[in-house]
Amino acid sequence: MIRRSLFLVAFVTAGLVASPGASHAEKVRTNQDTKLYSRAGEQAPVLLKVKEGKTMTVLAKDGRWIKVRVSGRTGWIPRSKVDLPDDEEITRNTRRRPFVDGRGTRRGFGGENGPDDRVGADAVGEGRGDEPERDEPVAKKKKADDGDEDAPVAKKAKKADKTEKVAKADKKPAKKPAADEEVVSIDEDEDNPEKKSDKDVAEGDSEAAPARPMAHVAKATKVYAKPDEDSDEAFTAEPKVALFLGKTKGEWTRVSTDDGDAGYVQTSELEIDDAGGARRRVIAGRARLGFTLVKQSLTTPGGSGKLPDAYTASSSSVALALGGDVLYPYKDRFWVGGELGYNYNKAVPGINFMAQTIGFTYHVLDVLAVGGYDLKTANGMTVFAHLGLHYDSFQVANVNDLTKNTAKLPSQVVKGPELGGAINVDKLTDKLGLYASLDFIPFAGGLTQTKNLEDGTGGSAKAILLGGRLTYRWKPKIDLLVNYNLMYESISFTGPAPATSQRGHTAMTTSSGSDFNNALSGGIAYAF
């Protein structure tokens, strides 16, 4: 008896040492194409179709089912679909081996303990129909052997009841294992897999659930077991490895790799790949170089029809554009933040008049508060509303030196409230994005001109601003940009030029004009 007890202790100890522990993630590989189910049971909704040879991380084992994490999903697959260590296969396959000649009829050590082994026809399942394999209760056997006429009815009722229980079991989450079944928990998974509706399952829909949002890191980054830098390192994420996104906790986001490694990483380290991905703060800066065609015109009714009563002047210019935006997610679909844009234009060569070249610089500044709504489309479309301030300044070189400013052009400043909106398509293609905006100065903005060179009194302006931007994703944090901007500005005066003005209008009446600017530029955007 003592030897038997010692042998039992040694056997159990060896089993505990051999079984996988919770301290590391066990990996398995599929031996054939299979499906990942939302719960144990073939009637459960299908989350993914998994190819043969796919590596995945084991989270738990329950009877003939294994809970795994793969391709950003967590679900269940049959044990038979994966390659398990040989010792596990032997244990599982020989647990209910039938009786053979030369063996004892009782299981246990020494053949003295444990329930009867199945013998004869019972060992190979003959005469049991579709009934699940299990030992029949002794009382039921006796009742049948005694020829009780109620026995067949009772057996049929119990069989029907048993069938109903099996059907219900498939509709429930993984059942609680029996005493002799192995359940090994490897990891506490925190991602809830998406489940299909009962209607989809009833119609036999076996298509995979929508793809999880994905991201990359710009450089090798530590991924921690918990949302804390003091916790154990789960693995190191490499820039070329795709990361499936899970829940966000504060400044941390749960990520997992294609074969199931999982942990937490600082959200700021992630570069979101898919549309509709994890919603996080966005900070981006932009810089562009290009050209702007600046054109001005003025008419004074009743005048001579030529300078100074009417004129059209234009010149190309070199443009430098700087800008950026900050966006914060709010609730499920909303964004709030701000946008800043500044354009500097230097005339090249300038406006030619009377053998003189009149140089100028042109400044445009837009400061906007931004609110956005995510449409949750496959291409990541978001609509934005703008409200802010527009300011532009046309500054003539040597404006008060009439020997150089032979056209007597005034410098001019326009400012006013700006209202509009934009549409952003984050994923026009895998590499391209599109942004389009339309803004207005809907109310009369303020207009001022150089003193003693005014075209009139009571000046005001209205404007339309149109913008378009094509983005190419070049590197994880760097985009290449091509921008087109158009601004049409209408100016008017409520009274004629003051007597002190040197503009020299021949008609004492009001005047009006327009500015028409086209800008084409290219550059880069950097995400912080």
Short mmCIF file of C-alpha atoms in Angstrom, two decimals:
data_model
loop_
_atom_site.label_atom_id
_atom_site.label_comp_id
_atom_site.label_asym_id
_atom_site.label_seq_id
_atom_site.Cartn_x
_atom_site.Cartn_y
_atom_site.Cartn_z
CA MET A 1 0.00 0.00 0.00
CA ILE A 2 2.84 2.41 0.85
CA ARG A 3 4.59 1.66 -2.44
CA ARG A 4 1.35 2.26 -4.30
CA SER A 5 0.84 5.61 -2.54
CA LEU A 6 4.38 6.73 -3.31
CA PHE A 7 3.93 5.74 -6.96
CA LEU A 8 0.70 7.77 -7.14
CA VAL A 9 2.39 10.86 -5.65
CA ALA A 10 5.26 10.58 -8.12
CA PHE A 11 2.83 10.19 -11.05
CA VAL A 12 0.79 13.26 -10.07
CA THR A 13 3.94 15.32 -9.50
CA ALA A 14 5.30 14.39 -12.92
CA GLY A 15 2.00 15.37 -14.49
CA LEU A 16 2.04 18.78 -12.81
CA VAL A 17 5.59 19.43 -13.95
CA ALA A 18 4.81 18.37 -17.52
CA SER A 19 1.63 20.43 -17.88
CA PRO A 20 1.93 23.97 -19.25
CA GLY A 21 1.88 26.67 -16.62
CA ALA A 22 0.34 30.09 -16.54
CA SER A 23 3.72 31.75 -16.55
CA HIS A 24 4.20 31.31 -20.30
CA ALA A 25 2.04 31.13 -23.37
CA GLU A 26 1.78 27.72 -25.03
CA LYS A 27 1.75 27.68 -28.83
CA VAL A 28 0.02 25.16 -31.07
CA ARG A 29 -0.24 24.81 -34.85
CA THR A 30 -3.29 23.76 -36.86
CA ASN A 31 -2.95 20.47 -38.74
CA GLN A 32 -5.76 21.29 -41.19
CA ASP A 33 -8.07 24.14 -42.18
CA THR A 34 -10.50 24.86 -39.37
CA LYS A 35 -12.84 27.46 -37.91
CA LEU A 36 -12.55 29.60 -34.80
CA TYR A 37 -15.81 29.58 -32.83
CA SER A 38 -17.01 32.18 -30.34
CA ARG A 39 -17.62 29.40 -27.81
CA ALA A 40 -17.13 25.64 -27.51
CA GLY A 41 -19.48 23.86 -29.91
CA GLU A 42 -19.86 23.61 -33.67
CA GLN A 43 -23.19 25.45 -33.51
CA ALA A 44 -21.52 28.59 -32.11
CA PRO A 45 -20.94 31.63 -34.37
CA VAL A 46 -17.78 31.45 -36.52
CA LEU A 47 -15.26 34.22 -35.86
CA LEU A 48 -12.51 33.28 -38.33
CA LYS A 49 -11.46 30.67 -40.85
CA VAL A 50 -7.98 29.48 -39.92
CA LYS A 51 -5.61 27.95 -42.47
CA GLU A 52 -3.57 24.78 -41.93
CA GLY A 53 -0.20 25.44 -40.32
CA LYS A 54 -1.35 28.55 -38.47
CA THR A 55 0.37 29.20 -35.12
CA MET A 56 -1.79 30.37 -32.23
CA THR A 57 -1.59 30.94 -28.49
CA VAL A 58 -3.42 28.59 -26.12
CA LEU A 59 -5.46 30.27 -23.37
CA ALA A 60 -7.35 27.32 -21.89
CA LYS A 61 -8.26 23.66 -22.50
CA ASP A 62 -11.69 22.21 -21.85
CA GLY A 63 -12.41 18.64 -22.86
CA ARG A 64 -12.17 18.32 -26.62
CA TRP A 65 -12.01 22.10 -27.07
CA ILE A 66 -9.13 24.56 -26.81
CA LYS A 67 -9.48 28.29 -26.25
CA VAL A 68 -6.95 30.19 -28.38
CA ARG A 69 -6.00 33.67 -29.49
CA VAL A 70 -5.12 34.17 -33.15
CA SER A 71 -5.19 37.09 -35.63
CA GLY A 72 -6.56 39.44 -33.02
CA ARG A 73 -9.48 37.14 -32.08
CA THR A 74 -10.17 34.92 -29.12
CA GLY A 75 -12.29 31.79 -29.54
CA TRP A 76 -12.49 28.01 -29.45
CA ILE A 77 -11.30 25.24 -31.81
CA PRO A 78 -11.49 21.43 -31.52
CA ARG A 79 -8.42 19.70 -30.11
CA SER A 80 -8.31 17.41 -33.12
CA LYS A 81 -7.57 20.36 -35.42
CA VAL A 82 -4.20 21.17 -33.81
CA ASP A 83 -0.96 19.33 -33.13
CA LEU A 84 -0.60 18.80 -29.40
CA PRO A 85 2.39 17.36 -27.51
CA ASP A 86 2.47 13.55 -27.79
CA ASP A 87 1.87 12.98 -24.10
CA GLU A 88 -1.33 14.99 -24.20
CA GLU A 89 -2.58 13.04 -27.21
CA ILE A 90 -1.85 9.70 -25.50
CA THR A 91 -3.59 10.78 -22.32
CA ARG A 92 -6.62 12.00 -24.17
CA ASN A 93 -6.91 9.09 -26.60
CA THR A 94 -6.42 6.28 -24.07
CA ARG A 95 -8.59 7.67 -21.32
CA ARG A 96 -11.53 5.36 -22.26
CA ARG A 97 -9.74 2.47 -23.93
CA PRO A 98 -11.81 -0.73 -24.13
CA PHE A 99 -11.02 -3.95 -22.27
CA VAL A 100 -8.72 -6.44 -24.02
CA ASP A 101 -7.78 -10.01 -23.13
CA GLY A 102 -5.13 -10.31 -20.47
CA ARG A 103 -6.10 -7.12 -18.63
CA GLY A 104 -8.02 -6.67 -15.46
CA THR A 105 -11.63 -5.67 -15.65
CA ARG A 106 -11.17 -2.79 -13.22
CA ARG A 107 -9.21 0.40 -13.77
CA GLY A 108 -6.74 1.79 -11.28
CA PHE A 109 -3.37 0.77 -9.94
CA GLY A 110 -3.07 -2.95 -9.51
CA GLY A 111 -6.51 -3.49 -11.04
CA GLU A 112 -8.22 -3.22 -7.68
CA ASN A 113 -9.61 0.30 -7.65
CA GLY A 114 -11.80 2.37 -9.94
CA PRO A 115 -14.90 1.60 -12.01
CA ASP A 116 -15.34 -1.41 -14.28
CA ASP A 117 -13.68 -1.30 -17.67
CA ARG A 118 -16.05 -1.69 -20.59
CA VAL A 119 -16.16 -5.32 -21.72
CA GLY A 120 -17.19 -7.05 -24.95
CA ALA A 121 -19.84 -5.31 -27.06
CA ASP A 122 -19.93 -2.47 -24.57
CA ALA A 123 -16.23 -1.83 -25.23
CA VAL A 124 -16.77 -1.16 -28.91
CA GLY A 125 -20.13 0.56 -28.56
CA GLU A 126 -22.29 -2.15 -30.18
CA GLY A 127 -25.98 -1.98 -29.45
CA ARG A 128 -25.76 1.56 -28.10
CA GLY A 129 -27.04 3.39 -31.19
CA ASP A 130 -26.28 7.11 -31.24
CA GLU A 131 -26.24 7.37 -27.49
CA PRO A 132 -23.11 9.15 -26.15
CA GLU A 133 -20.43 6.85 -24.76
CA ARG A 134 -20.80 6.55 -21.00
CA ASP A 135 -21.28 3.84 -18.39
CA GLU A 136 -24.94 3.02 -17.81
CA PRO A 137 -26.15 3.33 -14.22
CA VAL A 138 -26.27 -0.03 -12.44
CA ALA A 139 -29.87 0.53 -11.39
CA LYS A 140 -30.92 1.02 -15.01
CA LYS A 141 -29.15 -2.19 -16.11
CA LYS A 142 -30.85 -4.17 -13.37
CA LYS A 143 -34.25 -2.82 -14.27
CA ALA A 144 -33.81 -3.83 -17.90
CA ASP A 145 -32.49 -7.28 -17.01
CA ASP A 146 -35.48 -7.95 -14.74
CA GLY A 147 -37.78 -7.49 -17.73
CA ASP A 148 -39.58 -4.45 -16.30
CA GLU A 149 -42.06 -3.48 -18.98
CA ASP A 150 -41.64 0.20 -18.21
CA ALA A 151 -37.91 0.08 -18.86
CA PRO A 152 -37.99 0.84 -22.62
CA VAL A 153 -40.24 3.84 -22.05
CA ALA A 154 -38.03 5.16 -19.30
CA LYS A 155 -34.93 4.61 -21.45
CA LYS A 156 -36.48 6.48 -24.38
CA ALA A 157 -37.54 9.38 -22.15
CA LYS A 158 -34.09 9.64 -20.64
CA LYS A 159 -32.49 9.50 -24.09
CA ALA A 160 -34.72 12.33 -25.33
CA ASP A 161 -33.94 14.34 -22.22
CA LYS A 162 -30.25 13.69 -22.76
CA THR A 163 -30.45 14.83 -26.40
CA GLU A 164 -32.16 18.05 -25.30
CA LYS A 165 -29.40 18.70 -22.77
CA VAL A 166 -26.70 18.19 -25.41
CA ALA A 167 -28.46 20.64 -27.74
CA LYS A 168 -28.68 23.22 -24.94
CA ALA A 169 -25.03 22.72 -24.06
CA ASP A 170 -23.96 23.83 -27.54
CA LYS A 171 -25.82 27.10 -27.06
CA LYS A 172 -24.07 27.89 -23.80
CA PRO A 173 -20.50 29.03 -23.17
CA ALA A 174 -17.93 26.36 -22.43
CA LYS A 175 -19.35 23.87 -19.98
CA LYS A 176 -17.85 23.20 -16.60
CA PRO A 177 -15.51 20.22 -17.06
CA ALA A 178 -16.02 16.89 -15.42
CA ALA A 179 -13.68 15.80 -12.67
CA ASP A 180 -11.45 13.81 -15.01
CA GLU A 181 -11.24 16.47 -17.74
CA GLU A 182 -8.21 18.70 -18.11
CA VAL A 183 -8.67 22.49 -17.91
CA VAL A 184 -5.47 24.51 -18.06
CA SER A 185 -5.76 28.32 -18.00
CA ILE A 186 -2.79 29.96 -19.65
CA ASP A 187 -3.76 33.61 -19.84
CA GLU A 188 -6.58 35.90 -18.85
CA ASP A 189 -7.78 37.32 -22.17
CA GLU A 190 -9.45 40.71 -22.02
CA ASP A 191 -10.64 41.08 -25.61
CA ASN A 192 -14.27 40.21 -26.17
CA PRO A 193 -14.62 38.48 -29.55
CA GLU A 194 -17.29 39.84 -31.85
CA LYS A 195 -20.20 37.45 -32.19
CA LYS A 196 -22.60 37.05 -35.06
CA SER A 197 -26.31 37.24 -34.58
CA ASP A 198 -28.42 34.13 -34.07
CA LYS A 199 -30.05 34.92 -37.41
CA ASP A 200 -26.70 34.70 -39.19
CA VAL A 201 -25.98 31.37 -37.55
CA ALA A 202 -29.42 30.02 -38.41
CA GLU A 203 -28.86 30.92 -42.04
CA GLY A 204 -25.58 29.02 -42.02
CA ASP A 205 -23.40 32.08 -42.37
CA SER A 206 -19.84 30.95 -41.81
CA GLU A 207 -18.01 34.00 -43.10
CA ALA A 208 -15.41 35.49 -40.81
CA ALA A 209 -16.29 38.46 -38.61
CA PRO A 210 -15.07 41.92 -39.71
CA ALA A 211 -11.30 42.40 -39.47
CA ARG A 212 -9.93 43.92 -36.31
CA PRO A 213 -8.26 47.35 -36.57
CA MET A 214 -4.49 47.07 -36.90
CA ALA A 215 -1.41 49.15 -36.21
CA HIS A 216 2.40 49.14 -36.36
CA VAL A 217 5.17 50.67 -34.28
CA ALA A 218 7.85 52.91 -35.77
CA LYS A 219 10.66 51.13 -33.89
CA ALA A 220 11.16 48.07 -31.68
CA THR A 221 8.85 48.64 -28.71
CA LYS A 222 8.34 46.76 -25.44
CA VAL A 223 4.87 45.31 -24.89
CA TYR A 224 3.97 44.73 -21.25
CA ALA A 225 1.79 42.10 -19.58
CA LYS A 226 -0.19 44.84 -17.83
CA PRO A 227 -0.78 48.56 -18.57
CA ASP A 228 2.22 49.45 -16.43
CA GLU A 229 5.91 49.82 -17.31
CA ASP A 230 6.79 48.05 -14.04
CA SER A 231 4.99 44.87 -15.13
CA ASP A 232 6.67 41.97 -16.92
CA GLU A 233 7.57 42.35 -20.59
CA ALA A 234 5.23 40.22 -22.71
CA PHE A 235 7.16 40.56 -25.97
CA THR A 236 8.86 43.12 -28.20
CA ALA A 237 6.87 44.55 -31.10
CA GLU A 238 8.86 45.06 -34.29
CA PRO A 239 7.98 47.67 -36.96
CA LYS A 240 7.27 45.00 -39.59
CA VAL A 241 4.88 43.03 -37.34
CA ALA A 242 1.17 43.88 -37.59
CA LEU A 243 -0.58 44.45 -34.26
CA PHE A 244 -4.27 43.83 -33.68
CA LEU A 245 -5.84 46.49 -31.47
CA GLY A 246 -7.91 45.72 -28.38
CA LYS A 247 -9.22 47.81 -25.51
CA THR A 248 -7.66 51.09 -24.39
CA LYS A 249 -6.92 51.77 -20.73
CA GLY A 250 -5.81 55.33 -20.13
CA GLU A 251 -2.60 55.87 -22.10
CA TRP A 252 -2.29 52.15 -22.88
CA THR A 253 -3.76 49.95 -25.63
CA ARG A 254 -3.95 46.17 -25.61
CA VAL A 255 -2.40 44.64 -28.74
CA SER A 256 -1.85 41.13 -30.03
CA THR A 257 0.14 39.60 -32.87
CA ASP A 258 -1.12 37.29 -35.59
CA ASP A 259 -0.05 34.18 -33.66
CA GLY A 260 -1.59 35.36 -30.38
CA ASP A 261 1.14 37.10 -28.35
CA ALA A 262 -0.60 39.86 -26.41
CA GLY A 263 0.06 42.71 -24.00
CA TYR A 264 -0.13 46.46 -23.47
CA VAL A 265 1.76 49.24 -25.24
CA GLN A 266 1.71 53.01 -24.92
CA THR A 267 -1.00 54.27 -27.29
CA SER A 268 1.28 57.08 -28.47
CA GLU A 269 3.67 54.46 -29.91
CA LEU A 270 1.05 53.08 -32.30
CA GLU A 271 0.55 53.99 -35.93
CA ILE A 272 -3.02 53.08 -36.88
CA ASP A 273 -3.27 51.24 -40.20
CA ASP A 274 -6.93 50.41 -40.74
CA ALA A 275 -9.83 52.77 -41.16
CA GLY A 276 -11.99 52.90 -38.11
CA GLY A 277 -9.10 51.90 -35.98
CA ALA A 278 -8.43 52.75 -32.38
CA ARG A 279 -9.49 56.29 -31.65
CA ARG A 280 -6.68 58.21 -30.07
CA ARG A 281 -5.31 61.73 -29.90
CA VAL A 282 -3.97 63.03 -33.22
CA ILE A 283 -1.21 65.64 -33.43
CA ALA A 284 0.24 66.38 -36.86
CA GLY A 285 2.45 69.07 -38.33
CA ARG A 286 2.73 69.98 -42.04
CA ALA A 287 5.22 71.90 -44.17
CA ARG A 288 4.94 72.58 -47.91
CA LEU A 289 6.70 74.49 -50.68
CA GLY A 290 5.07 75.62 -53.89
CA PHE A 291 3.86 78.48 -56.06
CA THR A 292 0.94 80.90 -55.81
CA LEU A 293 -0.53 83.02 -58.58
CA VAL A 294 -1.75 86.27 -56.98
CA LYS A 295 -4.17 88.43 -58.97
CA GLN A 296 -5.86 91.72 -58.01
CA SER A 297 -8.40 93.83 -59.84
CA LEU A 298 -10.30 97.09 -59.16
CA THR A 299 -13.05 99.03 -60.94
CA THR A 300 -14.41 102.49 -60.25
CA PRO A 301 -17.73 103.12 -62.06
CA GLY A 302 -17.73 106.35 -64.07
CA GLY A 303 -13.95 106.55 -64.19
CA SER A 304 -11.50 106.42 -67.06
CA GLY A 305 -11.48 102.66 -67.23
CA LYS A 306 -7.73 102.53 -66.71
CA LEU A 307 -5.25 103.10 -63.89
CA PRO A 308 -5.92 104.45 -61.32
CA ASP A 309 -9.71 104.05 -61.80
CA ALA A 310 -9.39 100.44 -62.92
CA TYR A 311 -6.56 97.97 -63.05
CA THR A 312 -5.64 94.29 -63.04
CA ALA A 313 -2.30 93.21 -61.59
CA SER A 314 -0.87 89.77 -61.09
CA SER A 315 2.34 87.94 -60.33
CA SER A 316 3.53 84.49 -59.42
CA SER A 317 5.10 83.94 -56.04
CA VAL A 318 7.04 81.32 -54.13
CA ALA A 319 4.92 79.88 -51.33
CA LEU A 320 5.85 78.36 -47.99
CA ALA A 321 2.98 76.80 -46.05
CA LEU A 322 3.11 75.64 -42.44
CA GLY A 323 0.30 74.12 -40.43
CA GLY A 324 -0.93 71.47 -38.09
CA ASP A 325 -3.90 70.14 -36.20
CA VAL A 326 -4.76 68.53 -32.88
CA LEU A 327 -7.74 66.20 -32.52
CA TYR A 328 -9.09 64.38 -29.48
CA PRO A 329 -11.69 61.57 -29.57
CA TYR A 330 -14.95 62.34 -27.80
CA LYS A 331 -17.43 59.57 -27.04
CA ASP A 332 -17.85 56.95 -29.75
CA ARG A 333 -17.73 58.88 -33.03
CA PHE A 334 -16.88 62.49 -32.32
CA TRP A 335 -13.65 64.46 -32.55
CA VAL A 336 -12.83 67.87 -31.10
CA GLY A 337 -9.73 69.96 -31.60
CA GLY A 338 -8.19 72.75 -33.58
CA GLU A 339 -6.32 73.56 -36.79
CA LEU A 340 -3.76 76.20 -37.68
CA GLY A 341 -2.56 77.15 -41.15
CA TYR A 342 -0.12 79.83 -42.29
CA ASN A 343 0.92 80.60 -45.90
CA TYR A 344 3.77 82.93 -46.78
CA ASN A 345 4.04 84.10 -50.41
CA LYS A 346 6.91 86.12 -51.88
CA ALA A 347 6.40 87.67 -55.34
CA VAL A 348 8.70 86.39 -58.09
CA PRO A 349 9.34 88.60 -59.95
CA GLY A 350 6.55 91.07 -59.00
CA ILE A 351 4.09 93.42 -60.73
CA ASN A 352 5.54 95.26 -63.72
CA PHE A 353 4.38 98.87 -64.28
CA MET A 354 6.10 101.84 -65.93
CA ALA A 355 9.50 100.13 -66.17
CA GLN A 356 9.36 99.25 -62.49
CA THR A 357 8.87 95.91 -60.77
CA ILE A 358 6.68 96.25 -57.72
CA GLY A 359 7.39 93.51 -55.22
CA PHE A 360 5.02 92.27 -52.55
CA THR A 361 4.54 89.62 -49.89
CA TYR A 362 1.26 87.95 -49.11
CA HIS A 363 0.41 86.37 -45.75
CA VAL A 364 -2.61 84.15 -45.02
CA LEU A 365 -3.48 82.86 -41.54
CA ASP A 366 -6.40 80.62 -40.52
CA VAL A 367 -7.11 79.64 -36.91
CA LEU A 368 -9.98 77.17 -36.55
CA ALA A 369 -11.85 75.24 -33.91
CA VAL A 370 -12.74 71.81 -35.31
CA GLY A 371 -15.49 69.31 -34.58
CA GLY A 372 -15.65 65.97 -36.40
CA TYR A 373 -18.02 63.02 -36.83
CA ASP A 374 -16.71 59.61 -37.84
CA LEU A 375 -19.06 57.96 -40.37
CA LYS A 376 -17.57 54.51 -39.61
CA THR A 377 -17.19 53.66 -43.28
CA ALA A 378 -14.71 51.18 -44.70
CA ASN A 379 -12.58 54.02 -46.12
CA GLY A 380 -12.51 55.90 -42.80
CA MET A 381 -14.57 58.90 -43.89
CA THR A 382 -14.96 61.69 -41.32
CA VAL A 383 -16.80 65.01 -41.74
CA PHE A 384 -15.64 68.16 -39.94
CA ALA A 385 -17.11 71.55 -39.08
CA HIS A 386 -14.91 74.66 -38.85
CA LEU A 387 -15.37 77.87 -36.92
CA GLY A 388 -12.59 80.39 -36.54
CA LEU A 389 -10.76 83.48 -37.76
CA HIS A 390 -9.28 84.32 -41.19
CA TYR A 391 -6.56 86.93 -41.67
CA ASP A 392 -4.70 87.88 -44.86
CA SER A 393 -2.27 90.69 -45.53
CA PHE A 394 -1.08 91.96 -48.94
CA GLN A 395 2.04 94.03 -48.32
CA VAL A 396 3.53 96.14 -51.15
CA ALA A 397 7.27 96.68 -51.03
CA ASN A 398 8.23 100.40 -50.64
CA VAL A 399 4.53 101.18 -50.56
CA ASN A 400 5.01 104.87 -49.68
CA ASP A 401 7.86 105.46 -52.13
CA LEU A 402 5.94 106.40 -55.29
CA THR A 403 9.10 106.36 -57.40
CA LYS A 404 9.23 102.57 -56.79
CA ASN A 405 5.53 101.96 -56.23
CA THR A 406 4.67 103.58 -59.54
CA ALA A 407 1.20 101.98 -59.67
CA LYS A 408 0.36 103.53 -56.28
CA LEU A 409 -0.89 100.17 -55.04
CA PRO A 410 -1.99 100.14 -51.40
CA SER A 411 -1.11 97.45 -48.91
CA GLN A 412 -4.27 95.75 -47.72
CA VAL A 413 -5.41 93.72 -44.67
CA VAL A 414 -8.58 91.60 -44.53
CA LYS A 415 -9.82 89.80 -41.43
CA GLY A 416 -13.09 88.24 -40.45
CA PRO A 417 -14.92 85.22 -39.00
CA GLU A 418 -14.54 81.95 -40.90
CA LEU A 419 -17.17 79.21 -41.14
CA GLY A 420 -17.08 75.97 -43.11
CA GLY A 421 -16.33 72.29 -43.13
CA ALA A 422 -14.27 69.47 -44.57
CA ILE A 423 -14.36 65.81 -45.52
CA ASN A 424 -11.46 63.48 -44.81
CA VAL A 425 -11.18 60.06 -46.47
CA ASP A 426 -8.41 58.40 -44.53
CA LYS A 427 -8.15 55.34 -46.75
CA LEU A 428 -8.93 56.24 -50.34
CA THR A 429 -6.59 53.32 -51.10
CA ASP A 430 -4.11 51.44 -48.93
CA LYS A 431 -1.58 54.24 -49.44
CA LEU A 432 -3.63 57.31 -50.36
CA GLY A 433 -5.83 59.63 -48.35
CA LEU A 434 -7.94 62.59 -49.45
CA TYR A 435 -8.94 65.79 -47.65
CA ALA A 436 -11.22 68.52 -49.08
CA SER A 437 -12.41 71.72 -47.36
CA LEU A 438 -14.76 74.59 -48.15
CA ASP A 439 -14.82 77.69 -45.92
CA PHE A 440 -16.40 81.13 -46.10
CA ILE A 441 -16.13 84.58 -44.66
CA PRO A 442 -19.93 84.89 -44.79
CA PHE A 443 -20.24 88.23 -43.06
CA ALA A 444 -18.54 91.46 -44.02
CA GLY A 445 -14.98 91.17 -42.79
CA GLY A 446 -12.89 94.17 -41.96
CA LEU A 447 -10.72 95.73 -44.69
CA THR A 448 -8.03 98.35 -44.22
CA GLN A 449 -5.61 99.93 -46.75
CA THR A 450 -2.46 102.02 -46.56
CA LYS A 451 -3.28 105.52 -45.34
CA ASN A 452 -3.35 108.08 -48.15
CA LEU A 453 -3.58 105.31 -50.78
CA GLU A 454 -7.15 104.20 -50.06
CA ASP A 455 -9.57 103.17 -52.82
CA GLY A 456 -12.56 104.23 -50.74
CA THR A 457 -14.04 104.45 -47.26
CA GLY A 458 -16.01 101.86 -45.31
CA GLY A 459 -14.17 98.94 -46.83
CA SER A 460 -15.34 95.35 -46.26
CA ALA A 461 -14.64 91.90 -47.71
CA LYS A 462 -16.20 88.48 -48.17
CA ALA A 463 -14.32 85.35 -49.23
CA ILE A 464 -14.57 81.74 -50.37
CA LEU A 465 -11.68 79.39 -49.53
CA LEU A 466 -11.39 76.00 -51.21
CA GLY A 467 -8.75 73.43 -50.33
CA GLY A 468 -7.77 69.95 -51.42
CA ARG A 469 -5.03 67.64 -50.15
CA LEU A 470 -3.83 64.27 -51.42
CA THR A 471 -1.81 62.25 -48.91
CA TYR A 472 0.58 59.40 -49.62
CA ARG A 473 1.63 57.22 -46.65
CA TRP A 474 5.36 57.06 -47.08
CA LYS A 475 6.61 55.96 -43.65
CA PRO A 476 4.85 55.12 -40.36
CA LYS A 477 4.94 58.75 -39.15
CA ILE A 478 5.58 60.62 -42.39
CA ASP A 479 3.12 61.40 -45.19
CA LEU A 480 3.84 63.08 -48.51
CA LEU A 481 1.38 65.83 -49.47
CA VAL A 482 0.14 67.59 -52.58
CA ASN A 483 -2.08 70.63 -51.88
CA TYR A 484 -4.23 72.90 -53.97
CA ASN A 485 -5.77 76.05 -52.46
CA LEU A 486 -8.00 78.64 -54.07
CA MET A 487 -9.15 81.88 -52.44
CA TYR A 488 -11.58 84.31 -53.98
CA GLU A 489 -12.03 87.56 -52.09
CA SER A 490 -14.57 90.27 -52.93
CA ILE A 491 -13.90 93.78 -51.59
CA SER A 492 -16.20 96.80 -51.64
CA PHE A 493 -16.40 100.34 -50.27
CA THR A 494 -19.41 102.28 -49.06
CA GLY A 495 -17.94 105.67 -49.95
CA PRO A 496 -15.45 107.24 -52.42
CA ALA A 497 -11.75 107.59 -51.70
CA PRO A 498 -10.97 110.30 -49.13
CA ALA A 499 -9.60 113.62 -50.35
CA THR A 500 -6.21 112.82 -48.82
CA SER A 501 -5.79 109.67 -50.95
CA GLN A 502 -3.09 109.85 -53.63
CA ARG A 503 -4.73 107.13 -55.70
CA GLY A 504 -6.09 109.84 -58.03
CA HIS A 505 -9.53 108.37 -58.91
CA THR A 506 -11.19 110.61 -61.52
CA ALA A 507 -14.74 109.57 -60.58
CA MET A 508 -16.01 110.52 -57.15
CA THR A 509 -17.91 107.29 -56.56
CA THR A 510 -17.56 103.97 -54.77
CA SER A 511 -15.22 101.29 -56.08
CA SER A 512 -15.01 97.52 -55.74
CA GLY A 513 -12.54 94.83 -56.53
CA SER A 514 -11.45 91.25 -56.07
CA ASP A 515 -8.45 89.12 -55.20
CA PHE A 516 -8.07 85.72 -56.84
CA ASN A 517 -5.27 83.45 -55.63
CA ASN A 518 -4.35 79.93 -56.79
CA ALA A 519 -1.73 77.98 -54.84
CA LEU A 520 -0.16 74.61 -55.64
CA SER A 521 2.33 73.11 -53.21
CA GLY A 522 3.86 69.86 -52.06
CA GLY A 523 5.44 68.78 -48.81
CA ILE A 524 5.37 66.43 -45.85
CA ALA A 525 3.31 65.82 -42.74
CA TYR A 526 4.72 64.37 -39.52
CA ALA A 527 2.60 62.72 -36.84
CA PHE A 528 3.65 63.21 -33.21
#
